Short mmCIF file of C-alpha atoms and ligand atoms in Angstrom, two decimals:
data_model
loop_
_atom_site.label_atom_id
_atom_site.label_comp_id
_atom_site.label_asym_id
_atom_site.label_seq_id
_atom_site.Cartn_x
_atom_site.Cartn_y
_atom_site.Cartn_z
CA UNK A 1 20.65 22.07 -21.32
CA UNK A 2 22.81 24.11 -23.72
CA UNK A 3 24.09 27.68 -23.58
CA UNK A 4 23.26 30.23 -26.28
CA UNK A 5 25.34 33.29 -27.29
CA UNK A 6 23.86 35.44 -24.52
CA UNK A 7 24.86 32.82 -21.97
CA UNK A 8 21.27 31.86 -21.08
CA UNK A 9 20.52 28.14 -20.69
CA UNK A 10 18.01 26.52 -23.00
CA UNK A 11 16.74 23.00 -23.46
CA UNK A 12 16.02 21.30 -26.80
CA UNK A 13 12.60 19.66 -26.66
CA UNK A 14 9.96 18.30 -28.98
CA UNK A 15 6.43 19.54 -28.36
CA UNK A 16 3.50 17.42 -29.47
CA UNK A 17 0.40 19.40 -30.46
CA UNK A 18 -3.17 18.42 -31.29
CA UNK A 19 -4.10 19.53 -34.81
CA UNK A 20 -7.63 19.54 -36.16
CA UNK A 21 -9.74 21.64 -38.48
CA UNK A 22 -13.46 20.92 -38.10
CA UNK A 23 -14.09 22.22 -41.63
CA UNK A 24 -11.72 19.81 -43.39
CA UNK A 25 -10.65 17.00 -41.04
CA UNK A 26 -12.52 13.87 -40.01
CA UNK A 27 -10.07 12.99 -37.24
CA UNK A 28 -7.40 14.97 -35.37
CA UNK A 29 -3.68 14.34 -35.72
CA UNK A 30 -0.74 15.12 -33.44
CA UNK A 31 2.26 16.98 -34.89
CA UNK A 32 5.74 17.40 -33.40
CA UNK A 33 7.71 20.66 -33.16
CA UNK A 34 11.32 20.76 -31.98
CA UNK A 35 12.68 23.95 -30.38
CA UNK A 36 15.11 25.32 -27.79
CA UNK A 37 13.12 26.36 -24.72
CA UNK A 38 14.44 28.99 -22.30
CA UNK A 39 13.89 28.94 -18.55
CA UNK A 40 11.52 31.94 -18.57
CA UNK A 41 9.28 30.83 -21.42
CA UNK A 42 5.63 30.14 -20.81
CA UNK A 43 3.46 27.55 -22.48
CA UNK A 44 1.92 30.46 -24.41
CA UNK A 45 5.40 31.34 -25.73
CA UNK A 46 5.77 27.78 -27.04
CA UNK A 47 2.42 28.08 -28.82
CA UNK A 48 3.51 31.43 -30.30
CA UNK A 49 6.74 29.83 -31.52
CA UNK A 50 4.90 26.92 -33.13
CA UNK A 51 2.83 29.48 -35.00
CA UNK A 52 5.61 31.98 -35.82
CA UNK A 53 8.52 29.59 -36.46
CA UNK A 54 6.94 26.32 -37.64
CA UNK A 55 3.37 26.55 -38.95
CA UNK A 56 1.41 29.78 -39.31
CA UNK A 57 -1.87 27.86 -39.45
CA UNK A 58 -1.55 26.69 -35.83
CA UNK A 59 -4.55 28.26 -34.02
CA UNK A 60 -5.25 29.14 -30.39
CA UNK A 61 -6.87 31.88 -28.36
CA UNK A 62 -4.95 34.44 -26.33
CA UNK A 63 -5.35 38.08 -25.49
CA UNK A 64 -4.08 39.56 -22.21
CA UNK A 65 -0.98 37.38 -21.51
CA UNK A 66 -1.54 38.20 -17.83
CA UNK A 67 -3.97 35.54 -16.60
CA UNK A 68 -6.93 37.90 -16.77
CA UNK A 69 -8.93 37.26 -19.94
CA UNK A 70 -9.22 33.46 -19.61
CA UNK A 71 -8.75 32.95 -23.37
CA UNK A 72 -5.62 30.77 -23.33
CA UNK A 73 -6.92 27.84 -21.21
CA UNK A 74 -5.80 24.53 -22.76
CA UNK A 75 -4.75 21.11 -21.49
CA UNK A 76 -1.10 20.14 -21.17
CA UNK A 77 -0.56 16.42 -20.74
CA UNK A 78 -4.25 16.17 -19.87
CA UNK A 79 -4.09 18.79 -17.10
CA UNK A 80 -6.00 22.08 -17.31
CA UNK A 81 -3.45 24.88 -17.82
CA UNK A 82 -3.63 28.61 -18.33
CA UNK A 83 -0.94 28.89 -21.01
CA UNK A 84 0.11 32.44 -20.12
CA UNK A 85 0.65 31.60 -16.45
CA UNK A 86 2.49 28.29 -16.75
CA UNK A 87 6.28 28.14 -17.01
CA UNK A 88 7.27 25.61 -19.69
CA UNK A 89 10.47 24.29 -18.05
CA UNK A 90 8.56 23.50 -14.84
CA UNK A 91 6.22 21.24 -16.83
CA UNK A 92 9.07 19.75 -18.88
CA UNK A 93 10.81 18.82 -15.61
CA UNK A 94 7.60 17.36 -14.22
CA UNK A 95 6.85 15.27 -17.33
CA UNK A 96 10.34 14.12 -18.26
CA UNK A 97 10.63 16.55 -21.21
CA UNK A 98 7.42 15.37 -22.84
CA UNK A 99 4.66 17.89 -23.44
CA UNK A 100 1.42 17.39 -25.34
CA UNK A 101 -0.74 20.44 -26.02
CA UNK A 102 -4.46 19.81 -26.44
CA UNK A 103 -7.59 21.97 -26.38
CA UNK A 104 -9.58 22.11 -23.12
CA UNK A 105 -12.10 19.73 -24.67
CA UNK A 106 -11.00 17.71 -27.70
CA UNK A 107 -14.59 16.81 -28.60
CA UNK A 108 -15.46 20.52 -28.90
CA UNK A 109 -12.40 21.43 -31.02
CA UNK A 110 -13.03 23.81 -33.91
CA UNK A 111 -9.45 24.48 -34.92
CA UNK A 112 -6.42 23.13 -33.01
CA UNK A 113 -6.61 24.67 -29.48
CA UNK A 114 -9.77 26.65 -30.22
CA UNK A 115 -12.98 25.07 -28.94
CA UNK A 116 -16.67 25.82 -29.17
CA UNK A 117 -17.43 27.14 -25.68
CA UNK A 118 -21.13 27.77 -26.32
CA UNK A 119 -22.24 25.16 -23.73
CA UNK A 120 -20.13 26.95 -21.13
CA UNK A 121 -21.68 30.35 -21.89
CA UNK A 122 -25.24 28.99 -22.07
CA UNK A 123 -24.86 27.38 -18.64
CA UNK A 124 -23.30 30.51 -17.27
CA UNK A 125 -26.25 32.55 -18.54
CA UNK A 126 -28.73 30.10 -16.98
CA UNK A 127 -27.70 31.17 -13.45
CA UNK A 128 -28.13 34.92 -14.14
CA UNK A 129 -24.49 35.88 -13.48
CA UNK A 130 -25.26 39.49 -12.60
CA UNK A 131 -26.92 41.47 -9.80
CA UNK A 132 -30.70 41.39 -10.28
CA UNK A 133 -32.34 44.38 -8.62
CA UNK A 134 -34.55 47.37 -9.31
CA UNK A 135 -32.13 50.20 -9.80
CA UNK A 136 -33.24 53.62 -8.57
CA UNK A 137 -32.46 55.98 -11.48
CA UNK A 138 -31.81 58.82 -9.00
CA UNK A 139 -30.18 57.19 -5.96
CA UNK A 140 -29.52 59.42 -2.97
CA UNK A 141 -26.34 57.55 -2.06
CA UNK A 142 -24.20 54.58 -2.96
CA UNK A 143 -25.31 51.04 -2.21
CA UNK A 144 -23.16 50.10 0.79
CA UNK A 145 -22.03 46.70 1.92
CA UNK A 146 -19.86 45.61 4.81
CA UNK A 147 -16.34 44.23 4.42
CA UNK A 148 -17.66 40.84 5.61
CA UNK A 149 -20.43 40.86 2.97
CA UNK A 150 -17.89 41.78 0.30
CA UNK A 151 -15.41 39.13 1.43
CA UNK A 152 -18.16 36.54 1.22
CA UNK A 153 -18.06 36.62 -2.57
CA UNK A 154 -14.65 38.16 -3.25
CA UNK A 155 -12.85 35.00 -4.36
CA UNK A 156 -15.67 33.83 -6.66
CA UNK A 157 -15.70 37.32 -8.20
CA UNK A 158 -12.18 36.64 -9.53
CA UNK A 159 -13.45 34.07 -12.05
CA UNK A 160 -12.06 34.79 -15.52
CA UNK A 161 -14.46 32.37 -17.26
CA UNK A 162 -11.56 30.37 -18.66
CA UNK A 163 -13.60 27.15 -18.55
CA UNK A 164 -10.74 25.11 -17.06
CA UNK A 165 -12.95 23.74 -14.29
CA UNK A 166 -15.92 23.18 -16.62
CA UNK A 167 -13.92 21.09 -19.09
CA UNK A 168 -12.19 19.12 -16.31
CA UNK A 169 -15.47 18.10 -14.67
CA UNK A 170 -16.25 14.37 -15.02
CA UNK A 171 -19.93 14.86 -14.10
CA UNK A 172 -20.34 17.21 -17.04
CA UNK A 173 -18.60 14.76 -19.34
CA UNK A 174 -21.39 12.20 -18.81
CA UNK A 175 -24.31 14.57 -18.17
CA UNK A 176 -24.94 17.32 -20.72
CA UNK A 177 -27.58 18.95 -18.50
CA UNK A 178 -25.16 19.52 -15.60
CA UNK A 179 -24.52 23.26 -15.22
CA UNK A 180 -20.94 22.74 -14.14
CA UNK A 181 -18.58 24.22 -11.54
CA UNK A 182 -18.06 27.66 -13.10
CA UNK A 183 -21.82 28.27 -13.35
CA UNK A 184 -22.23 27.17 -9.72
CA UNK A 185 -19.43 29.49 -8.58
CA UNK A 186 -21.19 32.36 -10.41
CA UNK A 187 -24.57 31.37 -8.93
CA UNK A 188 -23.03 31.48 -5.47
CA UNK A 189 -21.27 34.81 -6.11
CA UNK A 190 -24.47 36.67 -7.01
CA UNK A 191 -26.76 34.86 -4.56
CA UNK A 192 -24.73 36.02 -1.55
CA UNK A 193 -24.45 39.58 -2.87
CA UNK A 194 -26.69 41.63 -0.52
CA UNK A 195 -27.81 43.87 -3.41
CA UNK A 196 -29.20 40.94 -5.40
CA UNK A 197 -32.85 39.81 -5.39
CA UNK A 198 -32.74 36.65 -7.53
CA UNK A 199 -31.12 34.35 -4.97
CA UNK A 200 -34.13 32.03 -4.54
CA UNK A 201 -34.45 31.66 -8.30
CA UNK A 202 -30.77 30.72 -8.60
CA UNK A 203 -31.04 28.27 -5.72
CA UNK A 204 -33.99 26.66 -7.51
CA UNK A 205 -32.06 26.50 -10.82
CA UNK A 206 -29.06 24.95 -9.10
CA UNK A 207 -31.27 22.47 -7.22
CA UNK A 208 -32.84 20.91 -10.35
CA UNK A 209 -32.20 17.24 -10.89
CA UNK A 210 -29.43 16.49 -13.45
CA UNK A 211 -28.59 20.20 -13.90
CA UNK A 212 -27.99 21.15 -10.29
CA UNK A 213 -25.41 20.81 -7.57
CA UNK A 214 -26.75 17.47 -6.37
CA UNK A 215 -25.30 15.74 -9.41
CA UNK A 216 -21.76 16.83 -8.50
CA UNK A 217 -19.68 13.78 -7.57
CA UNK A 218 -17.35 15.83 -5.34
CA UNK A 219 -14.16 14.77 -7.06
CA UNK A 220 -12.44 18.18 -6.51
CA UNK A 221 -11.17 18.27 -10.12
CA UNK A 222 -12.62 21.78 -10.50
CA UNK A 223 -10.69 23.05 -7.48
CA UNK A 224 -7.50 21.56 -8.87
CA UNK A 225 -8.05 22.99 -12.36
CA UNK A 226 -8.89 26.58 -11.40
CA UNK A 227 -5.97 28.99 -12.07
CA UNK A 228 -7.57 31.62 -9.79
CA UNK A 229 -7.99 29.37 -6.72
CA UNK A 230 -11.73 29.90 -6.72
CA UNK A 231 -12.47 26.42 -5.40
CA UNK A 232 -15.87 25.84 -7.08
CA UNK A 233 -16.57 22.70 -5.03
CA UNK A 234 -16.53 24.81 -1.87
CA UNK A 235 -19.20 27.06 -3.43
CA UNK A 236 -21.20 23.96 -4.36
CA UNK A 237 -21.20 22.93 -0.69
CA UNK A 238 -22.42 26.40 0.27
CA UNK A 239 -25.22 26.22 -2.33
CA UNK A 240 -26.28 22.87 -0.80
CA UNK A 241 -26.54 24.55 2.60
CA UNK A 242 -28.40 27.58 1.28
CA UNK A 243 -30.89 25.30 -0.48
CA UNK A 244 -31.64 23.63 2.87
CA UNK A 245 -31.72 26.91 4.80
CA UNK A 246 -34.09 28.62 2.37
CA UNK A 247 -36.46 25.67 2.05
CA UNK A 248 -35.58 24.95 -1.60
CA UNK A 249 -34.18 21.46 -0.98
CA UNK A 250 -36.86 18.77 -0.90
CA UNK A 251 -36.54 15.13 0.01
CA UNK A 252 -35.46 13.19 -3.08
CA UNK A 253 -32.85 10.55 -3.95
CA UNK A 254 -30.05 13.15 -4.12
CA UNK A 255 -30.75 14.92 -0.82
CA UNK A 256 -31.48 11.64 0.99
CA UNK A 257 -28.19 10.30 -0.37
CA UNK A 258 -26.39 13.25 1.29
CA UNK A 259 -28.35 12.71 4.50
CA UNK A 260 -27.59 8.98 4.32
CA UNK A 261 -23.89 9.68 4.79
CA UNK A 262 -24.59 11.44 8.07
CA UNK A 263 -27.12 8.83 9.18
CA UNK A 264 -24.57 6.03 8.74
CA UNK A 265 -21.81 7.92 10.56
CA UNK A 266 -24.22 8.72 13.41
CA UNK A 267 -25.23 5.05 13.77
CA UNK A 268 -21.81 3.40 13.81
CA UNK A 269 -19.10 5.97 13.12
CA UNK A 270 -18.44 4.29 9.76
CA UNK A 271 -19.67 5.02 6.25
CA UNK A 272 -22.31 2.37 5.53
CA UNK A 273 -22.46 2.08 1.73
CA UNK A 274 -25.43 -0.31 1.71
CA UNK A 275 -27.44 1.78 4.17
CA UNK A 276 -26.97 4.89 2.02
CA UNK A 277 -28.53 3.11 -0.95
CA UNK A 278 -31.50 1.70 1.01
CA UNK A 279 -32.09 5.04 2.74
CA UNK A 280 -31.95 7.13 -0.44
CA UNK A 281 -33.61 4.76 -2.93
CA UNK A 282 -35.64 2.33 -0.80
CA UNK A 283 -35.52 -1.47 -0.91
CA UNK A 284 -37.05 -1.61 -4.40
CA UNK A 285 -34.51 0.90 -5.67
CA UNK A 286 -31.75 -1.32 -4.31
CA UNK A 287 -32.36 -3.87 -7.07
CA UNK A 288 -30.99 -1.39 -9.64
CA UNK A 289 -27.62 -1.72 -7.97
CA UNK A 290 -27.38 -5.50 -7.62
CA UNK A 291 -24.52 -5.68 -10.15
CA UNK A 292 -22.49 -3.06 -8.29
CA UNK A 293 -23.35 -4.67 -4.94
CA UNK A 294 -21.97 -8.02 -6.15
CA UNK A 295 -18.70 -6.36 -7.18
CA UNK A 296 -18.47 -4.53 -3.83
CA UNK A 297 -19.11 -7.78 -1.99
CA UNK A 298 -16.34 -9.45 -3.94
CA UNK A 299 -13.88 -6.71 -3.00
CA UNK A 300 -14.96 -6.82 0.68
CA UNK A 301 -16.58 -3.37 0.76
CA UNK A 302 -19.97 -4.77 1.84
CA UNK A 303 -21.21 -8.14 3.20
CA UNK A 304 -24.09 -10.36 2.08
CA UNK A 305 -26.21 -9.08 4.99
CA UNK A 306 -25.41 -5.37 4.40
CA UNK A 307 -28.56 -3.29 4.02
CA UNK A 308 -30.85 -6.00 5.45
CA UNK A 309 -32.96 -4.49 8.23
CA UNK A 310 -32.36 -5.60 11.83
CA UNK A 311 -29.00 -7.24 10.98
CA UNK A 312 -26.08 -5.22 12.27
CA UNK A 313 -23.43 -5.52 9.56
CA UNK A 314 -21.05 -2.78 10.71
CA UNK A 315 -19.37 -2.59 14.14
CA UNK A 316 -19.48 0.62 16.18
CA UNK A 317 -16.38 2.75 16.72
CA UNK A 318 -15.15 3.48 20.24
CA UNK A 319 -16.43 6.80 21.63
CA UNK A 320 -19.43 6.80 19.28
CA UNK A 321 -21.39 8.99 21.69
CA UNK A 322 -18.73 11.73 21.43
CA UNK A 323 -18.96 11.64 17.67
CA UNK A 324 -22.76 11.85 17.88
CA UNK A 325 -22.50 14.92 20.14
CA UNK A 326 -20.09 16.55 17.67
CA UNK A 327 -22.53 15.94 14.82
CA UNK A 328 -25.42 17.32 16.89
CA UNK A 329 -23.67 20.60 17.70
CA UNK A 330 -22.19 21.15 14.24
CA UNK A 331 -25.24 20.25 12.14
CA UNK A 332 -26.92 23.34 10.77
CA UNK A 333 -29.47 21.89 8.33
CA UNK A 334 -32.04 19.12 8.30
CA UNK A 335 -34.53 18.07 5.64
S1 SF4 B 1 -16.29 18.44 -7.71
FE1 SF4 B 1 -18.27 18.37 -8.77
S2 SF4 B 1 -18.34 20.20 -10.06
FE2 SF4 B 1 -16.18 19.90 -9.38
S3 SF4 B 1 -15.27 18.74 -11.05
FE3 SF4 B 1 -15.99 17.20 -9.57
S4 SF4 B 1 -18.07 16.68 -10.24
FE4 SF4 B 1 -17.48 18.56 -11.32
S1 SF4 B 2 -13.94 29.04 -11.62
FE1 SF4 B 2 -11.73 29.11 -12.08
S2 SF4 B 2 -11.42 27.48 -13.61
FE2 SF4 B 2 -13.59 27.87 -13.51
S3 SF4 B 2 -13.97 29.32 -15.16
FE3 SF4 B 2 -13.66 30.53 -13.28
S4 SF4 B 2 -11.47 30.98 -13.23
FE4 SF4 B 2 -11.75 29.38 -14.75
S1 FES B 3 -3.98 35.23 -22.54
FE1 FES B 3 -5.43 36.05 -21.12
S2 FES B 3 -5.51 34.58 -19.56
FE2 FES B 3 -3.93 33.87 -20.86
#
């Protein structure tokens, strides 16, 4: 740290930034910018200073500077960051004075930090992110809802469509059809709104194989990435429940896989990896996973007799009956 004329402490650091122009470049490069960073500067301030003091062609999106518009979402050292909310010194401390600025999705980069977000908006649109209802042109009064009904969707209503969760989601990275956590949070928000009439349609859209919530791998990356604490994975869990409750969920590999977890726990108190596969995909389906099974056997996660009917391969926990009672009284949905 050094002291400037005004007496404020600053730190000299070198920022590494992703540079790419889709119109002229075949591959991206990383450029370095050295500057004195003050304790109150935000990541957005560092991007402004790269542009204003080093290279006017450096490009990024920003608008509100107050964490409201969602435009300035980027990745810093691989972690989703809302540039106008994140203090720079905090991150410099955390990462030993090394900071790399990258767009939310490098493969979608158009120019430096600016990405093509069209997949995000298309998926958002697919869940009808608005109240669907016949509006009376001459209503006699306002459309009332209780505090509890309002609180049910309040947090998901705070989404600023920054895309941080969407571009941190590993399921989306390998499955282009997957609607993604932000779309699911929006689907939940409008489905539980008592004024809305398109809930069943949204539950159907978010049930579809490959696109829907059943392809989420429950890694919690979206919850970690969200700057508004919306917790999309929690909404995904609620959509699962609503699909069961409203008769949308049907028995298929995905729903049986979820049920298989519970079945295993009920039987022994332990998660039975082999039983989940046989229950959800059948004995023939098991052959698809022989390679994985061999690796799991090698690391001691399953045994040679796991999944074979009538051979008990997992011991029972003590007090299994208590656990079974707990499951019985807390279970709300069944296929
Ligand atoms: S929890 Fe699901 S939706 Fe969220 S990031 Fe992981 S795979 Fe994606
Ligand atoms: S859910 Fe959170 S991370 Fe995802 S788009 Fe909305 S505000 Fe951004
Ligand atoms: S500039 Fe609007 S959220 Fe950062």
